[in-house]
Short mmCIF file of C-alpha atoms in Angstrom, two decimals:
data_model
loop_
_atom_site.label_atom_id
_atom_site.label_comp_id
_atom_site.label_asym_id
_atom_site.label_seq_id
_atom_site.Cartn_x
_atom_site.Cartn_y
_atom_site.Cartn_z
CA ASN A 18 -6.50 10.82 17.95
CA MET A 19 -8.47 7.73 17.08
CA LEU A 20 -6.47 4.49 17.11
CA ASP A 21 -6.97 2.48 13.93
CA PHE A 22 -6.86 -1.33 14.11
CA VAL A 23 -7.21 -3.87 11.30
CA PHE A 24 -8.00 -7.55 11.93
CA ALA A 25 -7.28 -10.08 9.18
CA VAL A 26 -9.54 -13.07 9.73
CA ASP A 27 -9.79 -16.41 7.93
CA ASP A 28 -13.57 -16.77 8.39
CA ALA A 29 -15.39 -13.42 8.43
CA VAL A 30 -18.86 -14.84 9.13
CA THR A 31 -17.69 -16.72 12.22
CA TRP A 32 -15.64 -13.75 13.41
CA HIS A 33 -18.59 -11.35 13.15
CA MET A 34 -20.89 -13.89 14.79
CA MET A 35 -18.59 -14.12 17.82
CA ASN A 36 -17.97 -10.39 17.91
CA LEU A 37 -21.70 -9.63 17.81
CA LEU A 38 -22.12 -11.79 20.91
CA LYS A 39 -19.34 -9.95 22.75
CA ASN A 40 -19.50 -6.43 21.31
CA ARG A 41 -22.90 -5.90 19.70
CA SER A 42 -22.87 -2.20 20.55
CA HIS A 43 -19.87 -1.65 18.28
CA TYR A 44 -21.99 -2.25 15.17
CA SER A 45 -24.31 0.04 13.25
CA PHE A 46 -27.90 -0.89 12.39
CA LEU A 47 -26.47 -3.70 10.23
CA LYS A 48 -26.24 -5.84 13.37
CA VAL A 49 -29.94 -6.64 13.05
CA PHE A 50 -29.22 -8.47 9.78
CA GLY A 51 -26.64 -10.79 11.33
CA PRO A 52 -23.09 -11.88 10.56
CA LYS A 53 -23.71 -13.19 7.04
CA GLN A 54 -25.09 -9.87 5.83
CA ILE A 55 -22.28 -7.94 7.55
CA SER A 56 -19.77 -10.20 5.79
CA THR A 57 -21.51 -9.54 2.48
CA VAL A 58 -21.22 -5.79 3.03
CA GLN A 59 -17.57 -6.31 3.97
CA SER A 60 -16.87 -7.94 0.60
CA TYR A 61 -17.68 -4.77 -1.36
CA GLY A 62 -15.18 -2.04 -2.23
CA ALA A 63 -11.86 -2.53 -0.50
CA GLY A 64 -13.11 -5.68 1.23
CA ILE A 65 -12.94 -4.26 4.74
CA TYR A 66 -15.71 -3.61 7.28
CA TYR A 67 -15.17 -0.89 9.90
CA ASN A 68 -16.67 -0.34 13.31
CA THR A 69 -15.91 3.23 14.34
CA LEU A 70 -16.10 5.49 17.41
CA VAL A 71 -15.68 2.52 19.75
CA PRO A 72 -14.76 3.38 23.39
CA CYS A 73 -11.84 1.27 24.61
CA ASN A 74 -9.79 1.75 27.77
CA GLY A 75 -10.51 5.45 27.94
CA ARG A 76 -9.82 6.05 24.24
CA ILE A 77 -11.81 6.05 21.03
CA ILE A 78 -10.80 3.45 18.45
CA LYS A 79 -11.99 2.13 15.12
CA TYR A 80 -11.30 -1.33 13.79
CA GLY A 81 -11.59 -2.86 10.37
CA VAL A 82 -12.13 -6.52 9.54
CA ILE A 83 -10.76 -7.97 6.31
CA SER A 84 -10.52 -11.56 5.15
CA THR A 85 -6.99 -12.94 4.96
CA ASP A 86 -7.47 -13.89 1.30
CA THR A 87 -8.64 -10.37 0.39
CA LEU A 88 -5.70 -8.86 2.25
CA ILE A 89 -3.20 -11.12 0.45
CA ASP A 90 -4.78 -10.24 -2.91
CA ASP A 91 -4.46 -6.50 -2.22
CA LEU A 92 -0.87 -6.87 -1.02
CA LEU A 93 0.16 -8.80 -4.12
CA HIS A 94 -1.87 -7.05 -6.82
CA TRP A 95 -2.90 -3.65 -5.37
CA LYS A 96 -6.51 -4.22 -6.37
CA THR A 97 -7.55 -1.22 -4.26
CA LEU A 98 -4.30 -0.33 -2.41
CA TYR A 99 -6.49 0.40 0.61
CA VAL A 100 -4.94 -1.86 3.24
CA ALA A 101 -1.79 -2.49 1.20
CA GLY A 102 -1.17 1.26 1.20
CA ARG A 103 -1.40 1.40 4.98
CA LEU A 104 1.03 -1.49 5.28
CA GLN A 105 3.60 0.36 3.16
CA LYS A 106 3.98 2.66 6.14
CA PRO A 107 5.21 1.75 9.63
CA VAL A 108 2.51 -0.03 11.64
CA LYS A 109 2.54 -2.12 14.79
CA ILE A 110 1.71 -5.77 14.12
CA LEU A 111 0.23 -6.94 17.41
CA THR A 112 0.02 -10.62 16.60
CA GLN A 113 0.46 -12.76 13.51
CA ASN A 114 -0.09 -16.45 12.89
CA GLU A 115 2.20 -18.65 10.84
CA ASN A 116 0.74 -17.91 7.43
CA SER A 117 3.57 -18.14 4.91
CA LYS A 118 1.44 -16.76 2.07
CA LEU A 119 0.56 -13.68 4.09
CA GLN A 120 4.17 -13.16 5.16
CA ALA A 121 5.37 -13.41 1.55
CA ALA A 122 2.62 -11.00 0.44
CA LEU A 123 3.64 -8.44 3.08
CA VAL A 124 7.22 -8.48 1.74
CA SER A 125 6.00 -8.35 -1.88
CA ASN A 126 3.95 -5.25 -1.10
CA LEU A 127 7.00 -3.43 0.28
CA LYS A 128 9.11 -4.43 -2.73
CA SER A 129 6.40 -3.17 -5.08
CA ALA A 130 6.24 0.14 -3.18
CA VAL A 131 9.99 0.61 -3.63
CA THR A 132 9.77 -0.24 -7.34
CA ALA A 133 6.91 2.20 -7.95
CA ALA A 134 8.72 4.91 -5.98
CA PHE A 135 11.90 4.39 -8.04
CA LEU A 136 9.89 4.97 -11.22
CA MET A 137 8.46 8.24 -9.90
CA LEU A 138 11.67 9.59 -8.39
CA PRO A 139 14.44 11.38 -10.32
CA GLU A 140 17.69 9.62 -11.10
CA SER A 141 19.26 10.69 -7.81
CA PHE A 142 17.38 11.18 -4.54
CA SER A 143 17.73 11.09 -0.77
CA GLU A 144 16.48 8.43 1.61
CA GLU A 145 13.79 10.80 2.87
CA ASP A 146 12.70 11.42 -0.75
CA LEU A 147 12.20 7.66 -1.14
CA TYR A 148 10.06 7.36 1.98
CA MET A 149 8.10 10.48 0.98
CA GLN A 150 7.31 8.92 -2.37
CA ILE A 151 6.33 5.59 -0.80
CA ALA A 152 4.11 7.29 1.78
CA GLY A 153 2.46 9.28 -1.00
CA LEU A 154 1.59 6.24 -3.11
CA SER A 155 -1.76 5.66 -1.45
CA TYR A 156 -2.82 9.30 -1.19
CA SER A 157 -4.90 11.06 -3.78
CA GLY A 158 -4.11 14.51 -5.06
CA ASP A 159 -1.81 16.35 -7.38
CA PHE A 160 1.48 14.73 -8.37
CA ARG A 161 3.17 17.84 -6.90
CA MET A 162 2.05 16.78 -3.42
CA VAL A 163 5.07 14.51 -3.24
CA ILE A 164 7.59 16.11 -5.60
CA GLY A 165 6.62 19.78 -5.30
CA GLU A 166 5.49 22.42 -2.86
CA ASP A 167 2.45 20.85 -1.20
CA ARG A 168 4.16 18.12 0.80
CA SER A 169 2.90 18.70 4.32
CA LYS A 170 0.51 15.75 4.55
CA VAL A 171 3.16 13.23 3.56
CA GLN A 172 5.91 15.00 5.50
CA ASN A 173 3.86 14.67 8.67
CA ILE A 174 3.89 10.91 8.18
CA VAL A 175 7.54 10.52 7.21
CA LYS A 176 9.58 13.01 9.21
CA PRO A 177 8.64 11.77 12.71
CA ASN A 178 8.96 8.15 11.57
CA VAL A 179 12.13 7.97 9.47
CA THR A 180 13.70 5.39 11.79
CA HIS A 181 10.57 3.24 11.53
CA PHE A 182 10.63 3.49 7.72
CA GLN A 183 14.29 2.47 7.82
CA LYS A 184 13.48 -0.58 9.91
CA LEU A 185 10.59 -1.52 7.60
CA TYR A 186 12.57 -1.23 4.36
CA SER A 187 16.16 -2.00 5.43
CA ASN A 188 16.22 -5.63 4.23
CA ILE A 189 14.71 -4.74 0.86
CA LEU A 190 17.06 -1.81 0.27
CA GLN A 191 20.05 -3.85 1.38
CA ASP A 192 19.29 -6.37 -1.39
CA CYS A 193 18.51 -3.70 -3.98
CA PRO A 194 21.23 -3.29 -6.64
CA GLN A 195 20.14 0.28 -7.49
CA VAL A 196 21.10 1.75 -4.12
CA VAL A 197 23.94 1.64 -1.61
CA TYR A 198 22.49 0.80 1.79
CA LYS A 199 24.79 0.88 4.78
CA HIS A 200 23.29 -1.78 7.02
CA HIS A 201 25.51 -0.96 10.01
CA LEU A 202 24.40 2.67 9.81
CA GLY A 203 20.81 1.71 9.08
CA ARG A 204 20.43 4.22 6.28
CA LEU A 205 20.60 4.79 2.53
CA GLU A 206 23.96 6.25 1.50
CA ALA A 207 23.70 6.61 -2.26
CA SER A 208 21.05 6.09 -4.89
CA VAL A 209 21.29 6.40 -8.65
CA ILE A 210 18.38 4.80 -10.48
CA ASP A 211 18.69 3.57 -14.05
CA LYS A 212 16.36 5.84 -16.01
CA SER A 213 17.12 4.27 -19.37
CA PRO A 214 14.09 2.83 -21.22
CA GLU A 215 15.46 -0.66 -20.54
CA GLY A 216 15.82 0.02 -16.81
CA GLN A 217 12.37 1.54 -16.54
CA PHE A 218 10.82 -1.31 -18.53
CA THR A 219 12.29 -3.85 -16.08
CA GLN A 220 10.77 -1.92 -13.18
CA LEU A 221 7.40 -1.53 -14.93
CA MET A 222 7.26 -5.28 -15.53
CA ALA A 223 7.81 -5.84 -11.79
CA LEU A 224 4.83 -3.69 -10.75
CA PRO A 225 1.66 -5.26 -9.30
CA ARG A 226 -0.82 -6.51 -11.87
CA THR A 227 -3.55 -3.95 -11.17
CA LEU A 228 -1.16 -1.03 -11.57
CA GLN A 229 0.08 -2.44 -14.87
CA GLN A 230 -3.54 -2.77 -16.04
CA LYS A 231 -4.35 0.81 -14.99
CA ILE A 232 -1.30 2.12 -16.84
CA THR A 233 -2.34 0.09 -19.88
CA SER A 234 -5.85 1.56 -19.88
CA LEU A 235 -4.43 5.08 -19.62
CA VAL A 236 -2.02 4.68 -22.53
CA ASP A 237 -3.72 2.27 -24.94
CA PRO A 238 -6.42 3.90 -27.09
CA PRO A 239 -9.75 2.03 -27.15
CA GLY A 240 -9.91 -0.64 -29.81
CA LYS A 241 -6.18 -1.23 -30.24
CA ASN A 242 -5.94 -4.01 -27.63
CA ARG A 243 -2.16 -4.22 -27.60
CA ASP A 244 -0.57 -6.53 -25.05
CA VAL A 245 0.61 -5.19 -21.71
CA GLU A 246 4.30 -5.76 -22.41
CA GLU A 247 4.16 -3.66 -25.59
CA ILE A 248 2.40 -0.81 -23.82
CA LEU A 249 4.79 -0.85 -20.86
CA MET A 250 7.71 -0.66 -23.30
CA GLN A 251 6.10 2.47 -24.76
CA VAL A 252 5.72 3.95 -21.27
CA ALA A 253 9.35 3.12 -20.47
CA HIS A 254 10.41 5.38 -23.37
CA ASP A 255 8.11 8.21 -22.24
CA PRO A 256 9.89 11.14 -20.51
CA ASP A 257 6.79 11.38 -18.28
CA CYS A 258 6.97 7.70 -17.26
CA GLY A 259 6.85 8.55 -13.53
CA PHE A 260 3.74 10.68 -14.00
CA VAL A 261 2.01 7.87 -15.91
CA VAL A 262 2.78 5.45 -13.06
CA HIS A 263 1.40 7.96 -10.54
CA GLN A 264 -1.79 8.43 -12.57
CA GLY A 265 -2.24 4.67 -12.82
CA ARG A 266 -2.35 4.02 -9.08
CA PRO A 267 -5.46 2.13 -7.91
CA GLY A 268 -8.03 3.82 -5.68
CA SER A 269 -6.30 6.17 -3.25
CA VAL A 270 -6.94 6.51 0.49
#
């Protein structure tokens, strides 16, 4: 299996300039255009530039480079959910500087994942159901992939890593009024989500901005131009609220 690394860097041009000097062979033909052009290419799409099929210590790796500001924006607002989606699952953070904005954004991303999952789950669910729904947020495909028969892709992520999911989400679940989380046991004991329109509206209003906008564009007919709050209230009353949230997710990975 190929190891996947992501480097968040404050100055992409300088980083690529230094990396070209040390590891020029890692780059595609774009290396002939220099670090500024590589950084320009990096800014498109999800804002990440990948070098792939790189030999390293007897293994093959790939590594992506993303600017810290772009990463924070995706974590807070789910503009693409590309890197934010990966960071909703257990990963190994090798090193991290003292960036309080980044740290807050990492926590915000996890809270948003729990909120979105609550909206898509039934009133009562298991801890594994929650992690399955979170892990499925950033994957494309039929809604049934997570709540129905075709669950293998997400199960393969969650089942071997339940303890890692627990560690990642324990603090958030412990502070969450909708669930009973036994901290000394390290697991979710009971969960009954408020599925009233008022409860769902509160959760919808807490979703990342891009997801709210996507939901709005799905529900609001062209030309009406109602405000987001009004549309989310309509969605909160919809029996298919969870499906609407699922359909509104930003670009999947």
